[in-house]
Amino acid sequence: MVAIKEPEGFSFLRERRPDPIPFLGPQHLLFRRRGTCPDLANAAIYAARSIGLAVTFDFTPNHAASSNRHFWNTIRNRDGKHIPFNGLLHKVFDPNSRRIGKVFRITYSIQKDAVAALADSASIPDQSFLQLPNIKDVTSEYTETGSFKYKLQQLPKNKFIFLNVFNNGEWKVTDWAEVNGEVVFDNLGKDVVYLPGFYKHQKMMHEPYPILLQENGKTRLLKPDITHTFSATLSRSNEKAYTHTEEHNPLELRAGEKYNLSYWDGQWRSIGISEMNAEGVAFHNIPSNALLTLTPIKKTGYERIFTLNPDTHQISWF
């Protein structure tokens, strides 16, 4: 029996299952009566297109300020506007319930400006959605976008650089740009922290400092200032409230448990370990203007990144 090779890029769509089936077809879905969000989105396409409805498959490769990712559908109304909805759940999907970094649409035809149509697959992160040549950037259909220029700390030999967001405890690719004198990343969701990097020897080589694309469209380079440090006690009571989204940091601070505070400077560097008490978790020598993460000794992978105001000690999650 000849094994059928999965097309490049499609592995990112496959969720973990106890069986080797990469995608659930209509018969599988009818039999199982359940599936993941890409399965439900596919099922909606099967049904809608069979009766001539213009339905698309859209996705965010990685949530930009929370964990995991999502896949959904849109249907075009009479005005040509795409109305998003959640697969077979028969409800309108609100994409702004979480901060968006990038949204893509899988198309039938190859997109000439997709990186997979311009670069060799070996120069694109392995098992990444960017291996697909038939994806279209539709982020601006969902949210107000911004852009920024970036000066590389080191010039890569390949001509493509990638943009990452923090998701499930690590940096994950969400966009790309071509290196042409200077690097310009555009059509990006705002109020999101991004980290550029280039792909070398099947590994993402991250740049030293992340960039916060603020709600006003301006950027803030999160370069830690170790010459200006401060002390702070962290607790859930001094975090910024995000009333317009469903995002939250699932970290639970438990009395008597120890936590590690780290900042990003090309890699995660530990500031120290402290034990939770009635007031919170106290730390000293926190660099100003740093991107931080607070994790229990036994990580869950769902901890988020944040910035800390040195004067008010307010936590802003990303």
Tab-separated table of C-alpha atoms in Angstrom:
chain	number	residue	atom	x	y	z
A	1	MET	CA	0.000	0.000	0.000
A	2	VAL	CA	1.394	3.408	-0.963
A	3	ALA	CA	1.247	6.069	1.741
A	4	ILE	CA	-0.317	9.356	0.673
A	5	LYS	CA	1.936	12.265	1.546
A	6	GLU	CA	0.254	15.145	3.293
A	7	PRO	CA	0.664	18.432	1.362
A	8	GLU	CA	3.171	20.934	2.736
A	9	GLY	CA	1.608	23.205	5.334
A	10	PHE	CA	-1.527	21.189	6.011
A	11	SER	CA	-0.069	19.575	9.130
A	12	PHE	CA	-0.727	22.793	11.050
A	13	LEU	CA	-4.466	22.227	10.548
A	14	ARG	CA	-4.372	18.761	12.068
A	15	GLU	CA	-5.298	18.601	15.742
A	16	ARG	CA	-4.010	15.841	18.010
A	17	ARG	CA	-6.074	12.698	17.645
A	18	PRO	CA	-5.556	9.105	18.748
A	19	ASP	CA	-5.922	8.042	15.092
A	20	PRO	CA	-3.839	9.007	12.046
A	21	ILE	CA	-6.659	10.742	10.121
A	22	PRO	CA	-5.399	14.250	9.203
A	23	PHE	CA	-8.857	15.653	8.382
A	24	LEU	CA	-12.359	14.447	9.065
A	25	GLY	CA	-14.454	14.158	5.903
A	26	PRO	CA	-18.255	14.493	5.780
A	27	GLN	CA	-18.870	10.808	6.551
A	28	HIS	CA	-16.453	10.855	9.498
A	29	LEU	CA	-18.148	13.955	10.903
A	30	LEU	CA	-21.640	12.507	10.520
A	31	PHE	CA	-20.511	9.314	12.262
A	32	ARG	CA	-18.564	10.938	15.114
A	33	ARG	CA	-20.945	13.859	15.646
A	34	ARG	CA	-18.068	15.962	16.918
A	35	GLY	CA	-14.807	17.510	15.799
A	36	THR	CA	-12.308	20.313	16.328
A	37	CYS	CA	-12.870	23.852	15.049
A	38	PRO	CA	-11.144	23.137	11.671
A	39	ASP	CA	-13.361	20.042	11.324
A	40	LEU	CA	-16.497	22.088	12.006
A	41	ALA	CA	-15.363	24.803	9.611
A	42	ASN	CA	-14.756	22.182	6.913
A	43	ALA	CA	-18.167	20.619	7.542
A	44	ALA	CA	-19.845	23.997	7.105
A	45	ILE	CA	-18.042	24.426	3.792
A	46	TYR	CA	-19.127	20.977	2.580
A	47	ALA	CA	-22.774	21.755	3.331
A	48	ALA	CA	-22.821	25.377	2.158
A	49	ARG	CA	-20.967	24.943	-1.102
A	50	SER	CA	-23.106	21.930	-2.025
A	51	ILE	CA	-26.051	24.322	-2.341
A	52	GLY	CA	-24.096	27.166	-3.956
A	53	LEU	CA	-23.368	29.387	-0.940
A	54	ALA	CA	-20.119	31.375	-0.971
A	55	VAL	CA	-18.502	30.269	2.292
A	56	THR	CA	-14.828	30.671	3.189
A	57	PHE	CA	-12.379	29.076	5.635
A	58	ASP	CA	-10.667	31.743	7.790
A	59	PHE	CA	-8.265	31.303	10.685
A	60	THR	CA	-5.914	33.001	13.063
A	61	PRO	CA	-2.734	30.873	13.235
A	62	ASN	CA	-2.110	31.856	16.848
A	63	HIS	CA	-4.099	34.066	19.192
A	64	ALA	CA	-2.013	37.165	19.781
A	65	ALA	CA	-2.725	37.781	23.464
A	66	SER	CA	-4.045	34.439	24.684
A	67	SER	CA	-3.335	30.783	24.048
A	68	ASN	CA	-4.241	28.415	21.181
A	69	ARG	CA	-5.761	29.391	17.797
A	70	HIS	CA	-9.085	29.336	15.994
A	71	PHE	CA	-10.694	28.411	12.659
A	72	TRP	CA	-14.084	29.597	11.442
A	73	ASN	CA	-16.144	30.421	8.345
A	74	THR	CA	-17.519	33.493	6.636
A	75	ILE	CA	-20.421	33.856	4.252
A	76	ARG	CA	-20.751	36.725	1.782
A	77	ASN	CA	-23.891	38.806	1.961
A	78	ARG	CA	-25.507	40.653	-0.951
A	79	ASP	CA	-23.148	43.600	-0.456
A	80	GLY	CA	-20.099	41.346	-0.755
A	81	LYS	CA	-19.246	41.659	2.941
A	82	HIS	CA	-17.940	38.567	4.728
A	83	ILE	CA	-19.982	37.672	7.824
A	84	PRO	CA	-17.998	35.390	10.177
A	85	PHE	CA	-19.614	32.460	11.951
A	86	ASN	CA	-18.446	29.461	13.960
A	87	GLY	CA	-18.647	26.357	11.794
A	88	LEU	CA	-21.770	24.290	12.473
A	89	LEU	CA	-22.493	26.044	15.768
A	90	HIS	CA	-24.911	28.369	13.929
A	91	LYS	CA	-23.810	31.514	15.705
A	92	VAL	CA	-22.050	34.670	14.597
A	93	PHE	CA	-18.388	34.684	15.538
A	94	ASP	CA	-17.048	37.856	17.140
A	95	PRO	CA	-13.391	37.982	16.096
A	96	ASN	CA	-12.730	40.931	18.385
A	97	SER	CA	-13.529	38.876	21.495
A	98	ARG	CA	-9.755	38.375	21.564
A	99	ARG	CA	-6.948	40.560	20.296
A	100	ILE	CA	-6.052	39.661	16.748
A	101	GLY	CA	-2.539	39.586	15.336
A	102	LYS	CA	-3.214	38.093	11.906
A	103	VAL	CA	-6.121	36.458	10.070
A	104	PHE	CA	-5.767	34.444	6.865
A	105	ARG	CA	-8.188	32.926	4.375
A	106	ILE	CA	-7.533	29.644	2.565
A	107	THR	CA	-8.269	30.097	-1.120
A	108	TYR	CA	-8.665	27.740	-4.060
A	109	SER	CA	-5.932	29.350	-6.170
A	110	ILE	CA	-2.289	29.972	-5.318
A	111	GLN	CA	-1.647	33.492	-4.040
A	112	LYS	CA	1.342	35.036	-5.816
A	113	ASP	CA	2.302	37.108	-2.772
A	114	ALA	CA	2.234	34.167	-0.320
A	115	VAL	CA	5.699	33.388	1.014
A	116	ALA	CA	5.293	29.730	-0.048
A	117	ALA	CA	4.920	30.953	-3.627
A	118	LEU	CA	8.119	33.005	-3.350
A	119	ALA	CA	10.469	30.904	-1.229
A	120	ASP	CA	11.735	27.362	-1.021
A	121	SER	CA	9.911	25.328	1.646
A	122	ALA	CA	13.214	24.724	3.476
A	123	SER	CA	13.457	28.454	4.255
A	124	ILE	CA	9.960	28.560	5.805
A	125	PRO	CA	9.339	27.333	9.369
A	126	ASP	CA	8.529	23.627	9.297
A	127	GLN	CA	4.923	22.555	9.956
A	128	SER	CA	3.864	26.191	9.664
A	129	PHE	CA	0.745	27.514	7.962
A	130	LEU	CA	3.106	29.659	5.871
A	131	GLN	CA	3.991	26.514	3.931
A	132	LEU	CA	0.576	26.914	2.259
A	133	PRO	CA	0.748	28.794	-1.069
A	134	ASN	CA	-3.009	29.416	-1.137
A	135	ILE	CA	-3.523	31.751	1.821
A	136	LYS	CA	-4.620	35.369	1.704
A	137	ASP	CA	-4.086	37.970	4.425
A	138	VAL	CA	-7.523	39.314	5.453
A	139	THR	CA	-6.620	40.834	8.832
A	140	SER	CA	-7.961	44.273	7.869
A	141	GLU	CA	-11.429	42.756	7.353
A	142	TYR	CA	-11.546	41.979	11.078
A	143	THR	CA	-9.763	44.707	12.963
A	144	GLU	CA	-8.058	48.070	12.668
A	145	THR	CA	-4.466	47.400	11.661
A	146	GLY	CA	-1.084	49.054	11.908
A	147	SER	CA	2.474	48.557	10.678
A	148	PHE	CA	6.043	49.133	11.726
A	149	LYS	CA	9.579	49.142	10.357
A	150	TYR	CA	12.255	47.066	12.012
A	151	LYS	CA	16.034	47.300	11.883
A	152	LEU	CA	17.605	43.859	12.160
A	153	GLN	CA	20.314	43.308	14.750
A	154	GLN	CA	21.922	40.829	12.374
A	155	LEU	CA	21.313	40.515	8.640
A	156	PRO	CA	20.178	37.014	7.641
A	157	LYS	CA	21.436	35.320	4.498
A	158	ASN	CA	17.931	34.409	3.408
A	159	LYS	CA	15.626	37.182	2.206
A	160	PHE	CA	12.673	36.482	4.483
A	161	ILE	CA	12.106	37.341	8.122
A	162	PHE	CA	9.239	36.124	10.286
A	163	LEU	CA	7.098	37.651	12.996
A	164	ASN	CA	6.111	35.768	16.136
A	165	VAL	CA	3.536	36.120	18.905
A	166	PHE	CA	3.700	34.462	22.316
A	167	ASN	CA	1.341	31.509	22.533
A	168	ASN	CA	1.204	28.393	24.721
A	169	GLY	CA	4.438	29.262	26.467
A	170	GLU	CA	6.570	29.939	23.382
A	171	TRP	CA	7.030	32.263	20.431
A	172	LYS	CA	5.075	31.096	17.374
A	173	VAL	CA	5.197	32.425	13.831
A	174	THR	CA	2.248	34.518	12.693
A	175	ASP	CA	3.527	36.587	9.732
A	176	TRP	CA	6.468	37.246	7.450
A	177	ALA	CA	8.161	40.029	5.468
A	178	GLU	CA	10.789	40.320	2.781
A	179	VAL	CA	14.186	41.759	3.664
A	180	ASN	CA	14.794	44.620	1.235
A	181	GLY	CA	17.133	47.111	2.868
A	182	GLU	CA	14.697	47.516	5.748
A	183	VAL	CA	11.954	45.255	7.006
A	184	VAL	CA	8.348	46.449	7.037
A	185	PHE	CA	5.623	44.437	8.743
A	186	ASP	CA	2.148	45.625	7.838
A	187	ASN	CA	-1.531	44.779	8.265
A	188	LEU	CA	-0.998	43.848	11.913
A	189	GLY	CA	-3.479	43.789	14.772
A	190	LYS	CA	-2.837	46.409	17.459
A	191	ASP	CA	-2.210	46.189	21.202
A	192	VAL	CA	-0.098	43.101	20.530
A	193	VAL	CA	3.535	42.198	21.274
A	194	TYR	CA	5.500	40.869	18.287
A	195	LEU	CA	8.991	39.374	18.055
A	196	PRO	CA	10.863	39.183	14.719
A	197	GLY	CA	13.138	36.288	13.880
A	198	PHE	CA	14.709	34.495	10.935
A	199	TYR	CA	14.661	30.807	10.134
A	200	LYS	CA	18.034	29.053	10.028
A	201	HIS	CA	18.935	25.366	10.183
A	202	GLN	CA	15.296	24.469	10.880
A	203	LYS	CA	15.233	26.741	13.900
A	204	MET	CA	13.789	30.184	14.541
A	205	MET	CA	16.532	32.621	15.538
A	206	HIS	CA	14.749	35.323	17.531
A	207	GLU	CA	15.772	38.969	17.574
A	208	PRO	CA	16.734	40.377	21.010
A	209	TYR	CA	13.804	42.741	21.612
A	210	PRO	CA	10.038	42.456	21.082
A	211	ILE	CA	7.891	45.279	19.729
A	212	LEU	CA	4.590	46.388	21.222
A	213	LEU	CA	2.298	47.770	18.515
A	214	GLN	CA	0.114	50.026	20.622
A	215	GLU	CA	-3.556	50.853	20.132
A	216	ASN	CA	-2.635	54.310	18.795
A	217	GLY	CA	-0.477	52.717	16.087
A	218	LYS	CA	2.816	53.752	17.658
A	219	THR	CA	5.457	51.197	18.581
A	220	ARG	CA	7.376	50.598	21.765
A	221	LEU	CA	10.601	48.603	21.676
A	222	LEU	CA	10.644	46.432	24.796
A	223	LYS	CA	14.370	46.666	25.463
A	224	PRO	CA	14.970	45.991	29.173
A	225	ASP	CA	16.809	48.746	31.016
A	226	ILE	CA	18.906	46.978	33.642
A	227	THR	CA	20.341	50.333	34.848
A	228	HIS	CA	16.905	51.391	36.094
A	229	THR	CA	15.275	48.686	38.202
A	230	PHE	CA	12.435	48.686	40.706
A	231	SER	CA	10.664	46.459	43.215
A	232	ALA	CA	7.032	45.355	43.001
A	233	THR	CA	4.549	42.963	44.549
A	234	LEU	CA	2.519	41.176	41.885
A	235	SER	CA	-1.054	40.035	42.421
A	236	ARG	CA	-4.242	39.713	40.393
A	237	SER	CA	-5.535	42.911	42.028
A	238	ASN	CA	-3.128	45.182	40.158
A	239	GLU	CA	-3.736	43.865	36.645
A	240	LYS	CA	-5.233	46.034	33.918
A	241	ALA	CA	-8.842	45.137	33.143
A	242	TYR	CA	-9.677	44.326	29.522
A	243	THR	CA	-13.412	44.888	29.340
A	244	HIS	CA	-13.707	44.524	25.553
A	245	THR	CA	-12.191	41.052	25.276
A	246	GLU	CA	-12.564	37.606	26.808
A	247	GLU	CA	-8.833	37.261	27.397
A	248	HIS	CA	-7.346	36.439	30.728
A	249	ASN	CA	-4.166	35.031	32.168
A	250	PRO	CA	-5.061	31.636	33.663
A	251	LEU	CA	-2.213	31.773	36.176
A	252	GLU	CA	-3.582	31.170	39.662
A	253	LEU	CA	-1.469	32.573	42.484
A	254	ARG	CA	-1.609	30.138	45.392
A	255	ALA	CA	-0.415	30.852	48.916
A	256	GLY	CA	2.843	29.092	49.726
A	257	GLU	CA	3.660	28.336	46.071
A	258	LYS	CA	6.853	29.663	44.488
A	259	TYR	CA	6.959	31.661	41.245
A	260	ASN	CA	9.701	32.650	38.842
A	261	LEU	CA	9.727	36.133	37.283
A	262	SER	CA	11.680	36.414	34.015
A	263	TYR	CA	12.306	39.092	31.383
A	264	TRP	CA	13.045	38.720	27.676
A	265	ASP	CA	16.475	39.778	26.405
A	266	GLY	CA	17.113	37.478	23.465
A	267	GLN	CA	15.971	34.681	25.769
A	268	TRP	CA	14.106	34.408	29.059
A	269	ARG	CA	16.354	35.557	31.916
A	270	SER	CA	15.257	34.898	35.488
A	271	ILE	CA	14.942	37.833	37.875
A	272	GLY	CA	14.319	35.588	40.853
A	273	ILE	CA	12.000	33.167	42.583
A	274	SER	CA	9.585	34.287	45.281
A	275	GLU	CA	6.902	32.666	47.417
A	276	MET	CA	3.294	33.845	47.344
A	277	ASN	CA	1.981	35.423	50.557
A	278	ALA	CA	-1.130	37.373	51.554
A	279	GLU	CA	-0.051	40.492	49.624
A	280	GLY	CA	1.205	38.747	46.503
A	281	VAL	CA	4.568	37.762	45.059
A	282	ALA	CA	7.360	40.264	45.804
A	283	PHE	CA	10.332	40.799	43.491
A	284	HIS	CA	13.284	43.193	43.377
A	285	ASN	CA	15.656	44.370	40.626
A	286	ILE	CA	12.976	44.322	37.905
A	287	PRO	CA	14.349	46.025	34.755
A	288	SER	CA	12.309	48.927	33.423
A	289	ASN	CA	10.682	48.634	29.986
A	290	ALA	CA	10.911	44.846	29.998
A	291	LEU	CA	8.617	42.150	28.699
A	292	LEU	CA	7.949	39.822	31.623
A	293	THR	CA	6.484	36.424	32.397
A	294	LEU	CA	5.542	34.955	35.765
A	295	THR	CA	5.480	31.174	35.973
A	296	PRO	CA	5.069	28.607	38.738
A	297	ILE	CA	7.969	26.223	39.245
A	298	LYS	CA	5.953	23.639	37.319
A	299	LYS	CA	4.823	25.468	34.194
A	300	THR	CA	1.458	24.805	32.556
A	301	GLY	CA	2.314	26.413	29.211
A	302	TYR	CA	-0.632	28.801	29.426
A	303	GLU	CA	1.114	31.614	31.296
A	304	ARG	CA	1.033	34.957	29.520
A	305	ILE	CA	3.521	37.754	28.919
A	306	PHE	CA	3.047	41.224	30.378
A	307	THR	CA	4.555	44.645	30.984
A	308	LEU	CA	4.719	46.298	34.383
A	309	ASN	CA	4.381	50.001	35.075
A	310	PRO	CA	7.349	50.896	37.349
A	311	ASP	CA	5.340	53.633	39.137
A	312	THR	CA	1.866	52.113	39.575
A	313	HIS	CA	2.908	48.435	39.279
A	314	GLN	CA	-0.085	47.879	36.992
A	315	ILE	CA	0.148	44.659	34.969
A	316	SER	CA	-0.788	44.792	31.262
A	317	TRP	CA	-1.258	41.293	29.824
A	318	PHE	CA	-0.457	40.343	26.255
